PDB file of C-alpha atoms in Angstrom:
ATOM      1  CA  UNK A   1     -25.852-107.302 -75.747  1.00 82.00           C
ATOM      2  CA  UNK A   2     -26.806-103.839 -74.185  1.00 89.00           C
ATOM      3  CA  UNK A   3     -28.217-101.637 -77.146  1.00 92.00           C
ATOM      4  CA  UNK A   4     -28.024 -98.323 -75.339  1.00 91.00           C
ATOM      5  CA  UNK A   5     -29.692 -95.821 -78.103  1.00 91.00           C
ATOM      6  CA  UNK A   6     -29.698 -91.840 -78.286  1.00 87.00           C
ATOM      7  CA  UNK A   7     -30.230 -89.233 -80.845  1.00 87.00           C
ATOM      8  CA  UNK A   8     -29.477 -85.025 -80.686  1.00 85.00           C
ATOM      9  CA  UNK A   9     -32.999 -84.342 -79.546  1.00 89.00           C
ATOM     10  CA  UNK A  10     -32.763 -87.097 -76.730  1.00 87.00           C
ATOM     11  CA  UNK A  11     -28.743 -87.468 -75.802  1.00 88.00           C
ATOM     12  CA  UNK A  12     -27.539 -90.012 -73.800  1.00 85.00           C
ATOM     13  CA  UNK A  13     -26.903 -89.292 -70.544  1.00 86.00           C
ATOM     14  CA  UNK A  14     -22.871 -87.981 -69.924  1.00 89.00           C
ATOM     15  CA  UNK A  15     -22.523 -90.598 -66.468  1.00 91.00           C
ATOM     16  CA  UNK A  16     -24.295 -93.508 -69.079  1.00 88.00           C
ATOM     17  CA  UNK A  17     -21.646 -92.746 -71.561  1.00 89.00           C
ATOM     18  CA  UNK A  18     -18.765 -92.063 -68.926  1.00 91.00           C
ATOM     19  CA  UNK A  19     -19.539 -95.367 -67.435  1.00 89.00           C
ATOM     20  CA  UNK A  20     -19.676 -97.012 -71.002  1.00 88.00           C
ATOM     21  CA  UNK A  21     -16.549 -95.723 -71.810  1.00 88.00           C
ATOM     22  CA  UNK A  22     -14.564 -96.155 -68.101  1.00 90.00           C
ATOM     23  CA  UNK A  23     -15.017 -99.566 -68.031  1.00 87.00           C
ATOM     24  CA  UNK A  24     -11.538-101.654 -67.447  1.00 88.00           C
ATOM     25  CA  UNK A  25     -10.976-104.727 -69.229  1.00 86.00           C
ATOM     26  CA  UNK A  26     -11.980-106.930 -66.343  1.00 87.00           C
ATOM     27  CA  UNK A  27     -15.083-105.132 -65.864  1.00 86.00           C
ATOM     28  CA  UNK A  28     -15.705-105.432 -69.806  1.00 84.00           C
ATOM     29  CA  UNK A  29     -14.453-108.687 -70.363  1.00 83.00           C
ATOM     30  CA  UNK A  30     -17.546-110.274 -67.449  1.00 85.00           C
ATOM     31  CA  UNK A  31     -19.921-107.887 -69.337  1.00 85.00           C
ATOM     32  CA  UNK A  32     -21.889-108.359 -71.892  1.00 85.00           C
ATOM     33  CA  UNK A  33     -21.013-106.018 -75.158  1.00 88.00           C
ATOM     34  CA  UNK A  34     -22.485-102.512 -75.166  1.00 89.00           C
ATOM     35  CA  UNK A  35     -24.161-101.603 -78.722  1.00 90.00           C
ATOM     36  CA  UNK A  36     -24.053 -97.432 -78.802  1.00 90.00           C
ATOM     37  CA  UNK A  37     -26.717 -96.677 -81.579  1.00 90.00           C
ATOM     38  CA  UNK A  38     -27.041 -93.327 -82.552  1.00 89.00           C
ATOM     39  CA  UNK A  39     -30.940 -93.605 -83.031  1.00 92.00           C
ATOM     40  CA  UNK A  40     -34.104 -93.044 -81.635  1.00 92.00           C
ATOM     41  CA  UNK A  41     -35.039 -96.734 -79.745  1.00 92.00           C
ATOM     42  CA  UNK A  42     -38.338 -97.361 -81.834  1.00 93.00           C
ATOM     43  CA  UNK A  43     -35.962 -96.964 -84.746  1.00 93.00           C
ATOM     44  CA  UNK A  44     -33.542 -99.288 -83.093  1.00 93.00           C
ATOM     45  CA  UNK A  45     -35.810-101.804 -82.414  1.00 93.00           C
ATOM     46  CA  UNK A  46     -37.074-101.463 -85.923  1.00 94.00           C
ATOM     47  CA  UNK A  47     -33.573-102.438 -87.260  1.00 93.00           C
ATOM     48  CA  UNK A  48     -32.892-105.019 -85.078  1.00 90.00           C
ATOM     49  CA  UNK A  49     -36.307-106.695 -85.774  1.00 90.00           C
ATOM     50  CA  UNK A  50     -35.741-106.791 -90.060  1.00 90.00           C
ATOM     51  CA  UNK A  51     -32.220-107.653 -89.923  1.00 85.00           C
ATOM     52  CA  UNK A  52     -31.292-111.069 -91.629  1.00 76.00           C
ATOM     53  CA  UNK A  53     -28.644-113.006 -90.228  1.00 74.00           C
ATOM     54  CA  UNK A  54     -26.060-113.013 -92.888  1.00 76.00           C
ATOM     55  CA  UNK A  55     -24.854-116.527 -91.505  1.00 76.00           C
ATOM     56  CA  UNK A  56     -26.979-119.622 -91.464  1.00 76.00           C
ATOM     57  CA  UNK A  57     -25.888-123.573 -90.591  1.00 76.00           C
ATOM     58  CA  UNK A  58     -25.332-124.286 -94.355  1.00 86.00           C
ATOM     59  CA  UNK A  59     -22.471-122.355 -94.239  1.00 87.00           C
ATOM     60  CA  UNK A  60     -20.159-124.465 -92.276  1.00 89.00           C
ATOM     61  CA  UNK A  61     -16.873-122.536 -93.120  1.00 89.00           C
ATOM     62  CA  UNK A  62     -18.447-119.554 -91.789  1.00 86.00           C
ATOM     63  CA  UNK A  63     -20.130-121.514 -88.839  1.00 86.00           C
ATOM     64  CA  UNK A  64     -16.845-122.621 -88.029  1.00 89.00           C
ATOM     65  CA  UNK A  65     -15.117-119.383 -88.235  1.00 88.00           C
ATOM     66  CA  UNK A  66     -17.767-117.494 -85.278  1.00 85.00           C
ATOM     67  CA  UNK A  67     -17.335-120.919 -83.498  1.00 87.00           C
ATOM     68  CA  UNK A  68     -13.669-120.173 -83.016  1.00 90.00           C
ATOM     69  CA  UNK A  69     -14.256-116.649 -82.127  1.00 88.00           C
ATOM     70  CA  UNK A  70     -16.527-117.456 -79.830  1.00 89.00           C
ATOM     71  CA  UNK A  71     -16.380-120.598 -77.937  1.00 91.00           C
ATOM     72  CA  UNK A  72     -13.382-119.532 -75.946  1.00 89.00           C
ATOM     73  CA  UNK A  73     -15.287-116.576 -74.543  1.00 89.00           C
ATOM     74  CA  UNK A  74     -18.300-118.995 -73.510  1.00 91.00           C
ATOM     75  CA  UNK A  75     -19.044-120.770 -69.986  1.00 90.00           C
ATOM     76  CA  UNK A  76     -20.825-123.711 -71.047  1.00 87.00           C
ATOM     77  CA  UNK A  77     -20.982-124.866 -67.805  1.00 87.00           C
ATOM     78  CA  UNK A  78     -22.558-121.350 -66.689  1.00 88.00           C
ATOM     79  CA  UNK A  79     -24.568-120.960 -69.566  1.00 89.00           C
ATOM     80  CA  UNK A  80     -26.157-124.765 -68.672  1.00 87.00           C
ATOM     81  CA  UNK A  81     -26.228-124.178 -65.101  1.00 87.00           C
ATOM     82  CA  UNK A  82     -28.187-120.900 -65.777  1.00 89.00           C
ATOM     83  CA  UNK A  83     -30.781-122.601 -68.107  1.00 91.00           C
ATOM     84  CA  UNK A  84     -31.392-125.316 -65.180  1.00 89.00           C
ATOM     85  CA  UNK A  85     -29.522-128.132 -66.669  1.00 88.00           C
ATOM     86  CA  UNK A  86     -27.249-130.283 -64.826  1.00 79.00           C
ATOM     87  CA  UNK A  87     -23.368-130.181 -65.114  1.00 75.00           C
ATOM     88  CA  UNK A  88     -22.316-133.681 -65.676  1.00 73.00           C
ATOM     89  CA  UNK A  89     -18.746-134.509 -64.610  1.00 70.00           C
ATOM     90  CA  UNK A  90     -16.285-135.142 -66.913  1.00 64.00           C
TER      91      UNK A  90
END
């Protein structure tokens, strides 16, 4: 994801947020999600680095549940391609 952070004393930019916010479908659907935080970035980073994951692997109806979100939104293929594994045929 793309945190993009701001706060009243150091506003996002109006073409950042114009750009954010034109985006069609297609454009938004090959990108990866955009995270608006209204927050300074050390702040931001601060959050990010004491959350807790709420799910863990023990919890297989939830595990399940954010597989099916998920998987059909995933190019394993890509994904393994782009981490230098081959693609074996199938």
């Amino acid at each position: 994801a793309l945190v993009v952070t701001g706060t009243d004393e150091y506003p996002l930019s109006e073409k950042v947020l114009e750009r954010i916010n034109s985006m069609s479908e297609e454009e938004a659907a090959s990108s990866p999600p955009v995270i608006l935080a209204p927050h300074p970035t050390n702040k931001v980073m601060d959050m990010i680095h004491r959350h807790t994951p709420k799910l863990n692997y023990e919890d297989a109806h939830r595990a399940n549940k954010a597989i099916e979100h998920y998987e059909p939104h995933i190019d394993f293929d890509l994904l393994l391609a782009r981490a230098g594994y081959p693609i074996l045929a199938t």
